[in-house]
CSV table of C-alpha atoms and ligand atoms in Angstrom, one decimal:
chain,number,residue,atom,x,y,z
F,2,UNK,CA,39.6,54.9,70.9
F,3,UNK,CA,41.2,58.1,69.8
F,4,UNK,CA,43.6,56.5,67.4
F,5,UNK,CA,40.9,55.1,65.1
F,6,UNK,CA,39.4,58.6,64.6
F,7,UNK,CA,39.6,59.4,60.9
F,8,UNK,CA,41.4,56.1,60.0
F,9,UNK,CA,40.3,54.5,56.8
F,10,UNK,CA,39.5,50.9,57.4
F,11,UNK,CA,38.8,48.3,54.8
F,12,UNK,CA,36.8,45.4,56.3
F,13,UNK,CA,36.8,42.2,54.4
F,14,UNK,CA,34.1,39.7,55.3
F,15,UNK,CA,34.2,36.1,54.1
F,16,UNK,CA,31.8,33.1,54.4
F,17,UNK,CA,31.7,32.0,58.0
F,18,UNK,CA,28.9,32.0,60.5
F,19,UNK,CA,30.9,34.7,62.4
F,20,UNK,CA,30.0,37.0,59.5
F,21,UNK,CA,27.1,38.1,61.6
F,22,UNK,CA,29.6,39.7,64.1
F,23,UNK,CA,30.9,41.9,61.3
F,24,UNK,CA,27.8,44.1,61.8
F,25,UNK,CA,28.9,44.8,65.4
F,26,UNK,CA,32.5,45.2,64.2
F,27,UNK,CA,31.5,47.8,61.6
F,28,UNK,CA,29.4,49.6,64.2
F,29,UNK,CA,32.3,49.7,66.7
F,30,UNK,CA,34.7,51.0,64.1
F,31,UNK,CA,32.3,53.7,63.0
F,32,UNK,CA,31.6,54.6,66.6
F,33,UNK,CA,35.4,55.0,67.1
F,34,UNK,CA,35.4,57.5,64.3
F,35,UNK,CA,36.9,55.3,61.6
F,36,UNK,CA,35.8,55.6,57.9
F,37,UNK,CA,34.8,52.0,57.0
F,38,UNK,CA,34.4,50.4,53.6
F,39,UNK,CA,33.3,46.8,53.4
F,40,UNK,CA,34.1,44.1,50.9
F,41,UNK,CA,32.2,40.9,51.0
F,42,UNK,CA,32.7,37.6,49.3
F,43,UNK,CA,29.7,35.8,47.9
F,44,UNK,CA,30.0,33.3,50.7
F,45,UNK,CA,29.7,36.0,53.3
F,46,UNK,CA,26.3,37.1,51.8
F,47,UNK,CA,24.8,33.7,52.7
F,48,UNK,CA,25.3,34.8,56.4
F,49,UNK,CA,24.6,38.5,56.4
F,50,UNK,CA,23.2,40.9,53.9
F,51,UNK,CA,25.2,43.7,52.2
F,52,UNK,CA,22.4,46.1,53.1
F,53,UNK,CA,23.1,45.6,56.8
F,54,UNK,CA,26.8,46.4,56.4
F,55,UNK,CA,26.2,49.2,53.9
F,56,UNK,CA,23.8,50.8,56.4
F,57,UNK,CA,26.2,50.5,59.3
F,58,UNK,CA,29.3,51.5,57.5
F,59,UNK,CA,27.5,54.4,55.7
F,60,UNK,CA,29.1,53.2,52.4
F,61,UNK,CA,28.0,50.9,49.7
F,62,UNK,CA,29.3,47.3,50.1
F,63,UNK,CA,31.7,46.2,47.4
F,64,UNK,CA,31.8,42.6,46.2
F,65,UNK,CA,32.2,42.4,42.5
F,66,UNK,CA,35.3,43.2,40.5
F,67,UNK,CA,33.2,43.9,37.4
F,68,UNK,CA,30.1,45.7,38.4
F,69,UNK,CA,28.6,46.1,34.9
F,70,UNK,CA,29.8,43.9,32.1
F,71,UNK,CA,27.9,45.8,29.5
F,72,UNK,CA,29.4,49.2,30.3
F,73,UNK,CA,32.7,47.8,31.7
F,74,UNK,CA,32.3,49.4,35.1
F,75,UNK,CA,34.7,47.8,37.5
F,76,UNK,CA,36.0,48.4,41.0
F,77,UNK,CA,39.7,49.3,41.2
F,78,UNK,CA,41.1,47.0,43.8
F,79,UNK,CA,44.5,48.8,43.7
F,80,UNK,CA,43.0,52.2,44.6
F,81,UNK,CA,40.8,50.6,47.2
F,82,UNK,CA,43.9,49.0,48.9
F,83,UNK,CA,45.9,52.2,48.7
F,84,UNK,CA,43.0,54.1,50.2
F,85,UNK,CA,43.1,52.0,53.4
F,86,UNK,CA,45.1,52.7,56.6
F,87,UNK,CA,44.4,49.2,57.6
F,88,UNK,CA,42.6,46.1,56.2
F,89,UNK,CA,40.8,43.8,58.5
F,90,UNK,CA,39.6,40.4,57.3
F,91,UNK,CA,37.1,39.3,59.8
F,92,UNK,CA,36.0,36.6,59.8
F,93,UNK,CA,38.4,34.8,57.6
F,94,UNK,CA,37.1,31.3,56.8
F,95,UNK,CA,39.4,28.3,56.3
F,96,UNK,CA,38.7,28.5,52.6
F,97,UNK,CA,39.6,32.2,52.2
F,98,UNK,CA,42.6,31.7,54.4
F,99,UNK,CA,43.9,29.0,52.1
F,100,UNK,CA,43.4,31.1,49.0
F,101,UNK,CA,45.2,34.1,50.6
F,102,UNK,CA,48.2,32.0,51.4
F,103,UNK,CA,48.5,30.6,47.9
F,104,UNK,CA,47.9,34.0,46.2
F,105,UNK,CA,44.6,33.1,44.6
F,106,UNK,CA,42.6,36.1,43.4
F,107,UNK,CA,39.3,35.1,42.0
F,108,UNK,CA,37.2,37.7,43.9
F,109,UNK,CA,37.4,41.4,44.8
F,110,UNK,CA,38.4,40.7,48.4
F,111,UNK,CA,41.4,38.5,47.4
F,112,UNK,CA,42.5,41.0,44.7
F,113,UNK,CA,42.4,43.8,47.2
F,114,UNK,CA,44.2,41.7,49.8
F,115,UNK,CA,47.1,41.0,47.4
F,116,UNK,CA,47.3,44.7,46.5
F,117,UNK,CA,47.3,46.0,50.1
F,118,UNK,CA,50.4,47.9,51.4
F,119,UNK,CA,48.8,48.8,54.7
F,120,UNK,CA,48.8,46.6,57.8
F,121,UNK,CA,46.5,43.6,57.3
F,122,UNK,CA,44.8,42.0,60.3
F,123,UNK,CA,43.0,38.7,59.9
F,124,UNK,CA,40.6,37.1,62.4
F,125,UNK,CA,40.1,33.4,61.7
F,126,UNK,CA,36.7,31.8,62.4
F,127,UNK,CA,35.9,28.1,61.9
F,128,UNK,CA,34.8,25.0,63.6
F,129,UNK,CA,37.1,23.2,66.2
F,130,UNK,CA,38.4,20.4,64.0
F,131,UNK,CA,39.0,22.7,61.0
F,132,UNK,CA,40.9,25.0,63.2
F,133,UNK,CA,43.0,22.2,64.6
F,134,UNK,CA,43.9,20.8,61.2
F,135,UNK,CA,47.5,21.0,60.2
F,136,UNK,CA,46.7,23.0,57.0
F,137,UNK,CA,44.9,25.7,59.0
F,138,UNK,CA,47.8,26.0,61.4
F,139,UNK,CA,50.3,26.2,58.6
F,140,UNK,CA,48.2,28.8,56.7
F,141,UNK,CA,48.0,31.0,59.8
F,142,UNK,CA,51.7,30.8,60.3
F,143,UNK,CA,52.3,31.6,56.6
F,144,UNK,CA,50.0,34.6,56.8
F,145,UNK,CA,52.1,35.8,59.8
F,146,UNK,CA,55.3,35.2,57.9
F,147,UNK,CA,54.0,37.5,55.2
F,148,UNK,CA,53.7,40.2,57.9
F,149,UNK,CA,50.0,40.0,58.4
F,150,UNK,CA,48.7,40.4,61.9
F,151,UNK,CA,46.7,37.6,63.5
F,152,UNK,CA,43.7,38.4,65.7
F,153,UNK,CA,43.7,35.2,67.7
F,154,UNK,CA,40.5,33.1,67.9
F,155,UNK,CA,38.6,32.8,71.1
F,156,UNK,CA,37.8,29.6,73.0
F,157,UNK,CA,34.3,28.5,74.0
F,158,UNK,CA,31.1,27.3,72.6
F,159,UNK,CA,31.1,27.2,68.8
F,160,UNK,CA,28.2,27.6,66.4
F,161,UNK,CA,28.3,23.9,65.7
F,162,UNK,CA,27.7,23.2,69.4
F,163,UNK,CA,31.3,21.9,69.9
F,164,UNK,CA,33.5,23.5,72.6
F,165,UNK,CA,37.0,24.7,71.9
F,166,UNK,CA,39.1,27.0,69.8
F,167,UNK,CA,37.9,28.5,66.5
F,168,UNK,CA,35.5,31.3,67.5
F,169,UNK,CA,36.2,34.7,66.0
F,170,UNK,CA,37.5,37.2,68.5
F,171,UNK,CA,34.7,39.6,69.7
F,172,UNK,CA,34.3,42.9,67.8
F,173,UNK,CA,35.4,44.9,70.8
F,174,UNK,CA,38.6,42.9,71.1
F,175,UNK,CA,39.3,43.4,67.4
F,176,UNK,CA,38.8,47.1,67.6
F,177,UNK,CA,41.0,47.3,70.7
F,178,UNK,CA,43.8,45.4,69.0
F,179,UNK,CA,43.7,47.7,66.0
F,180,UNK,CA,43.6,50.8,68.2
F,181,UNK,CA,46.6,49.5,70.2
F,182,UNK,CA,48.5,48.9,67.0
F,183,UNK,CA,48.1,52.5,65.8
F,184,UNK,CA,48.8,53.8,69.3
F,185,UNK,CA,52.1,51.9,69.6
F,186,UNK,CA,53.3,53.4,66.3
F,187,UNK,CA,52.7,57.0,67.2
F,188,UNK,CA,55.9,58.9,66.5
F,189,UNK,CA,55.9,60.9,69.7
F,190,UNK,CA,54.7,58.2,72.0
F,191,UNK,CA,56.0,58.8,75.6
F,192,UNK,CA,57.5,62.2,74.8
F,193,UNK,CA,56.8,64.8,77.4
F,194,UNK,CA,55.9,68.3,76.2
F,195,UNK,CA,55.1,71.6,77.9
F,196,UNK,CA,53.1,74.1,75.9
F,197,UNK,CA,51.9,77.5,77.0
F,198,UNK,CA,49.0,79.3,75.4
F,199,UNK,CA,46.8,82.4,75.5
F,200,UNK,CA,47.2,85.7,77.2
F,201,UNK,CA,48.0,86.6,80.8
F,202,UNK,CA,45.7,88.9,82.7
F,203,UNK,CA,47.4,91.3,85.1
F,204,UNK,CA,44.9,92.5,87.7
F,205,UNK,CA,44.4,96.2,88.5
F,206,UNK,CA,41.5,95.5,90.9
F,207,UNK,CA,38.9,92.7,91.2
F,208,UNK,CA,37.1,93.7,87.9
F,209,UNK,CA,39.8,95.1,85.7
F,210,UNK,CA,43.0,93.9,84.2
F,211,UNK,CA,45.7,94.6,81.7
F,212,UNK,CA,45.8,91.9,79.0
F,213,UNK,CA,46.2,91.3,75.3
F,214,UNK,CA,44.2,89.9,72.3
F,215,UNK,CA,45.8,86.5,72.2
F,216,UNK,CA,43.0,83.8,71.7
F,217,UNK,CA,45.2,80.8,72.6
F,218,UNK,CA,44.3,79.1,69.4
F,219,UNK,CA,47.9,78.6,68.3
F,220,UNK,CA,49.0,77.0,71.6
F,221,UNK,CA,45.9,74.8,71.8
F,222,UNK,CA,46.5,73.6,68.2
F,223,UNK,CA,50.1,72.8,69.1
F,224,UNK,CA,49.1,70.9,72.3
F,225,UNK,CA,46.5,69.0,70.4
F,226,UNK,CA,48.8,68.0,67.5
F,227,UNK,CA,51.5,66.8,70.0
F,228,UNK,CA,49.0,64.7,71.9
F,229,UNK,CA,47.6,63.2,68.6
F,230,UNK,CA,51.1,62.1,67.8
F,231,UNK,CA,51.4,60.4,71.2
F,232,UNK,CA,53.1,63.0,73.4
F,233,UNK,CA,52.1,63.5,77.0
F,234,UNK,CA,51.3,67.2,77.1
F,235,UNK,CA,51.0,69.7,79.9
F,236,UNK,CA,49.2,72.8,78.6
F,237,UNK,CA,49.6,75.9,80.8
F,238,UNK,CA,46.9,78.2,79.6
F,239,UNK,CA,46.1,81.8,80.3
F,240,UNK,CA,42.4,82.8,80.3
F,241,UNK,CA,40.8,81.8,77.0
F,242,UNK,CA,37.4,80.5,75.9
F,243,UNK,CA,39.0,77.5,74.4
F,244,UNK,CA,38.6,73.9,75.7
F,245,UNK,CA,40.6,70.9,74.9
F,246,UNK,CA,39.7,67.3,75.8
F,247,UNK,CA,42.3,64.8,75.1
F,248,UNK,CA,43.5,61.9,77.2
F,249,UNK,CA,47.1,63.0,76.8
F,250,UNK,CA,46.6,66.7,77.6
F,251,UNK,CA,46.7,67.9,81.2
F,252,UNK,CA,45.6,71.6,81.3
F,253,UNK,CA,46.8,73.9,84.1
F,254,UNK,CA,44.8,77.2,84.1
F,255,UNK,CA,46.6,80.3,85.2
F,256,UNK,CA,45.8,84.0,85.1
F,257,UNK,CA,48.9,86.2,85.4
F,258,UNK,CA,52.5,86.0,84.2
F,259,UNK,CA,53.6,85.2,87.8
F,260,UNK,CA,51.1,82.3,88.0
F,261,UNK,CA,52.3,81.0,84.6
F,262,UNK,CA,56.0,81.2,85.7
F,263,UNK,CA,55.2,79.2,88.8
F,264,UNK,CA,53.3,76.5,86.8
F,265,UNK,CA,56.1,76.4,84.2
F,266,UNK,CA,58.8,76.1,86.8
F,267,UNK,CA,57.1,73.1,88.3
F,268,UNK,CA,56.6,71.3,85.0
F,269,UNK,CA,59.8,72.4,83.2
F,270,UNK,CA,62.4,69.8,84.3
F,271,UNK,CA,60.5,66.8,83.0
F,272,UNK,CA,59.5,68.3,79.7
F,273,UNK,CA,61.6,67.3,76.7
F,274,UNK,CA,60.0,69.7,74.3
F,275,UNK,CA,58.9,73.1,75.6
F,276,UNK,CA,56.8,75.4,73.3
F,277,UNK,CA,56.1,78.8,74.7
F,278,UNK,CA,53.4,80.3,72.6
F,279,UNK,CA,51.6,82.3,75.3
F,280,UNK,CA,51.5,86.0,74.9
F,281,UNK,CA,52.8,86.9,78.3
F,282,UNK,CA,52.1,90.4,79.5
F,283,UNK,CA,55.5,92.2,79.9
F,284,UNK,CA,54.2,94.4,82.8
F,285,UNK,CA,51.8,94.2,85.7
F,286,UNK,CA,50.3,96.8,87.9
F,287,UNK,CA,52.6,97.4,90.9
F,288,UNK,CA,49.6,97.5,93.2
F,289,UNK,CA,46.4,95.5,92.9
F,290,UNK,CA,43.5,97.0,94.7
F,291,UNK,CA,41.5,94.6,96.8
F,292,UNK,CA,38.4,96.7,96.2
F,293,UNK,CA,37.0,98.0,93.0
F,294,UNK,CA,38.7,101.4,92.2
F,295,UNK,CA,36.0,104.1,92.2
F,296,UNK,CA,35.8,106.7,89.4
F,297,UNK,CA,37.0,110.2,90.5
F,298,UNK,CA,37.8,113.4,88.8
F,299,UNK,CA,41.6,112.9,89.2
F,300,UNK,CA,43.4,111.4,86.3
F,301,UNK,CA,44.2,107.8,87.4
F,302,UNK,CA,47.8,106.5,87.1
F,303,UNK,CA,48.7,102.8,87.0
F,304,UNK,CA,52.3,102.1,87.9
F,305,UNK,CA,53.7,99.1,86.2
F,306,UNK,CA,56.4,96.6,87.2
F,307,UNK,CA,58.2,94.3,84.8
F,308,UNK,CA,57.0,90.7,84.7
F,309,UNK,CA,59.4,87.8,84.9
F,310,UNK,CA,60.5,86.6,81.5
F,311,UNK,CA,59.4,82.9,81.6
F,312,UNK,CA,61.1,81.9,78.4
F,313,UNK,CA,64.3,83.5,79.4
F,314,UNK,CA,64.2,81.6,82.7
F,315,UNK,CA,63.7,78.4,80.7
F,316,UNK,CA,66.6,79.2,78.4
F,317,UNK,CA,68.9,79.7,81.4
F,318,UNK,CA,67.8,76.4,83.0
F,319,UNK,CA,67.4,74.1,80.0
F,320,UNK,CA,69.4,70.9,79.7
F,321,UNK,CA,71.0,69.7,76.5
F,322,UNK,CA,68.2,67.1,76.2
F,323,UNK,CA,65.5,69.8,76.1
F,324,UNK,CA,64.3,71.6,73.0
F,325,UNK,CA,63.0,75.1,73.7
F,326,UNK,CA,60.8,76.9,71.2
F,327,UNK,CA,59.7,80.5,71.6
F,328,UNK,CA,57.4,82.8,69.6
F,329,UNK,CA,58.1,86.3,68.5
F,330,UNK,CA,55.6,88.9,67.4
F,331,UNK,CA,57.4,91.6,65.5
F,332,UNK,CA,56.3,94.6,63.5
F,333,UNK,CA,59.6,95.9,62.3
F,334,UNK,CA,63.1,94.5,61.6
F,335,UNK,CA,61.3,91.2,62.1
F,336,UNK,CA,64.0,88.7,61.2
F,337,UNK,CA,66.7,90.5,63.0
F,338,UNK,CA,64.7,91.0,66.1
F,339,UNK,CA,63.6,87.4,66.2
F,340,UNK,CA,67.1,86.2,65.8
F,341,UNK,CA,68.2,88.4,68.7
F,342,UNK,CA,65.4,87.1,70.8
F,343,UNK,CA,66.4,83.5,70.0
F,344,UNK,CA,69.9,84.2,71.1
F,345,UNK,CA,69.1,86.2,74.2
F,346,UNK,CA,66.7,83.6,75.4
F,347,UNK,CA,68.9,80.6,74.4
F,348,UNK,CA,66.2,79.0,72.2
F,349,UNK,CA,66.5,76.1,69.7
F,350,UNK,CA,63.9,77.6,67.5
F,351,UNK,CA,61.7,80.7,67.3
F,352,UNK,CA,58.4,81.1,65.5
F,353,UNK,CA,58.2,84.5,64.0
F,354,UNK,CA,54.8,86.2,63.4
F,355,UNK,CA,55.0,89.5,61.7
F,356,UNK,CA,51.3,90.2,61.5
F,357,UNK,CA,51.9,91.2,57.9
F,358,UNK,CA,49.0,89.3,56.5
F,359,UNK,CA,45.4,90.3,57.0
F,360,UNK,CA,44.5,86.8,58.3
F,361,UNK,CA,47.4,86.3,60.6
F,362,UNK,CA,47.9,86.5,64.3
F,363,UNK,CA,45.6,87.2,67.3
F,364,UNK,CA,42.1,85.9,67.0
F,365,UNK,CA,42.4,84.5,63.5
F,366,UNK,CA,42.2,80.8,62.6
F,367,UNK,CA,45.1,81.3,60.2
F,368,UNK,CA,48.7,82.3,60.7
F,369,UNK,CA,51.7,83.2,58.6
F,370,UNK,CA,54.9,82.5,60.4
F,371,UNK,CA,58.6,81.9,59.7
F,372,UNK,CA,60.6,79.3,61.6
F,373,UNK,CA,64.1,80.4,62.6
F,374,UNK,CA,66.6,77.9,64.1
F,375,UNK,CA,69.6,78.4,66.4
F,376,UNK,CA,71.9,77.5,63.5
F,377,UNK,CA,70.2,80.3,61.5
F,378,UNK,CA,68.1,78.4,59.1
F,379,UNK,CA,65.0,80.3,58.1
F,380,UNK,CA,61.9,78.6,56.9
F,381,UNK,CA,59.0,80.8,55.8
F,382,UNK,CA,55.6,79.1,55.8
F,383,UNK,CA,52.6,80.0,53.7
F,384,UNK,CA,49.5,81.4,55.3
F,385,UNK,CA,47.9,78.4,56.8
F,386,UNK,CA,45.4,77.4,59.4
F,387,UNK,CA,46.8,77.3,62.9
F,388,UNK,CA,46.3,73.5,62.9
F,389,UNK,CA,48.5,73.3,59.8
F,390,UNK,CA,51.1,75.6,61.3
F,391,UNK,CA,51.1,73.4,64.4
F,392,UNK,CA,51.7,70.3,62.2
F,393,UNK,CA,54.5,72.0,60.2
F,394,UNK,CA,56.2,73.1,63.4
F,395,UNK,CA,56.0,69.6,65.0
F,396,UNK,CA,57.1,68.0,61.7
F,397,UNK,CA,60.1,70.2,61.9
F,398,UNK,CA,60.9,69.3,65.5
F,399,UNK,CA,60.4,65.6,64.7
F,400,UNK,CA,62.8,65.8,61.7
F,401,UNK,CA,65.4,67.7,63.7
F,402,UNK,CA,65.2,65.1,66.6
F,403,UNK,CA,66.0,62.2,64.2
D,23,CTP,N1,57.7,85.5,77.0
D,23,CTP,C1,57.8,85.0,78.2
D,23,CTP,N2,57.7,85.8,79.3
D,23,CTP,C2,57.5,87.1,79.2
D,23,CTP,C3,57.4,87.7,77.9
D,23,CTP,C4,57.5,86.8,76.8
D,23,CTP,O1,58.0,83.8,78.4
D,23,CTP,N3,57.4,87.9,80.2
D,23,CTP,C5,57.9,84.6,75.8
D,23,CTP,C6,56.6,84.5,74.9
D,23,CTP,O2,55.8,83.4,75.3
D,23,CTP,C7,57.3,84.3,73.5
D,23,CTP,C8,58.6,85.0,73.6
D,23,CTP,O3,58.9,85.1,75.0
D,23,CTP,O4,57.6,82.9,73.3
D,23,CTP,C9,58.7,86.3,72.9
D,23,CTP,O5,57.8,87.2,73.4
D,23,CTP,P1,57.8,88.7,73.0
D,23,CTP,O6,56.7,89.4,73.8
D,23,CTP,O7,57.7,88.9,71.5
D,23,CTP,O8,59.2,89.2,73.4
D,23,CTP,P2,59.7,90.1,74.5
D,23,CTP,O9,60.9,89.3,75.1
D,23,CTP,O10,58.6,90.4,75.5
D,23,CTP,O11,60.2,91.3,73.7
D,23,CTP,P3,59.5,92.6,73.1
D,23,CTP,O12,58.2,92.7,73.8
D,23,CTP,O13,60.4,93.7,73.4
D,23,CTP,O14,59.3,92.3,71.7
């Protein structure tokens, strides 16, 4: 249920026996990571107490437009409606359904419903014959014609003892439907991305290596942000202490630049976006000792060989449908060097890090970067958290892809 995490859900509960299920619904939504605020009608309170829903939602339940007549304290239904990412009215009774269709607004729930700009889901609940009635059918159709989303009723034994249609959908089904709604609207749904992160370690012997201070935080933040927006991400990671768990991130762990090249070559052709944020070691020891090298009086010499340039290989093999992003870490002539790198490696965009800020670069949670594009646009970003830099970078790629 990753798409409900952090979502703001307004749950409207009206007077129907299925109001007891709204406790389970609230619980499921909170468990899925949503922030839930509940509005109840007076009728709903005959079936379930506000205290139950306030406790489960971890927020006070709202029901009155005017909370205190003497002091004039009232609940701003417009703000409430704007706060929500989605409104769910479950259960919606035949009575409330009728009022919604005709635009009546004599309680807080109806006022908020009329003010809502977010998607509104409604889950009818009533007895068999009420559900069958032509007016109910018409009201449901009208609600749909206004753009609201029906959560269909279930079939089976009803509270009255009758058998048939009219039972409110089960809380798990409602949560699933809302989750699927958000998932289907993810902007990068189905896009395949390849991201590299972290350092590479180039072995000298079984216990020593040449490496660098890259923490991998930038690349992991990029992979996570892409996945959150719906992309299918392959993360090729050098050695780091970071972990990422996301259903759309597949992590391939590698150690050296040569391992990273091999993994990237296997994954490259299917990736539409490739973001190469790893700090690949430029050199590796020519020889790797099988045994631990013993200390001697002689001055040791490690001969180095040039590592393959993975990004350059990608630039040479990329198709017009692929977008290739590199990183550059420069300490002098930064812009000029980054532009040269972008050209030499045939990139669409390069993220320049100049390490000019105290809180920027290896190991920090923040970064200060400049985005430079192949058509020579330069976009300096403020010092931000790496998560925010990842968001800005992906926002930029998304805009450019439109
Ligand atoms: N890169 C790579 N393979 C290498 C070296 C670097 O794929 N062997 C990638 C990095 O992941 C980064 C970009 O190339 O996206 C720039 O890396 P950088 O080390 O700044 O550039 P170099 O080409 O190595 O140039 P220099 O070290 O001279 O600055």
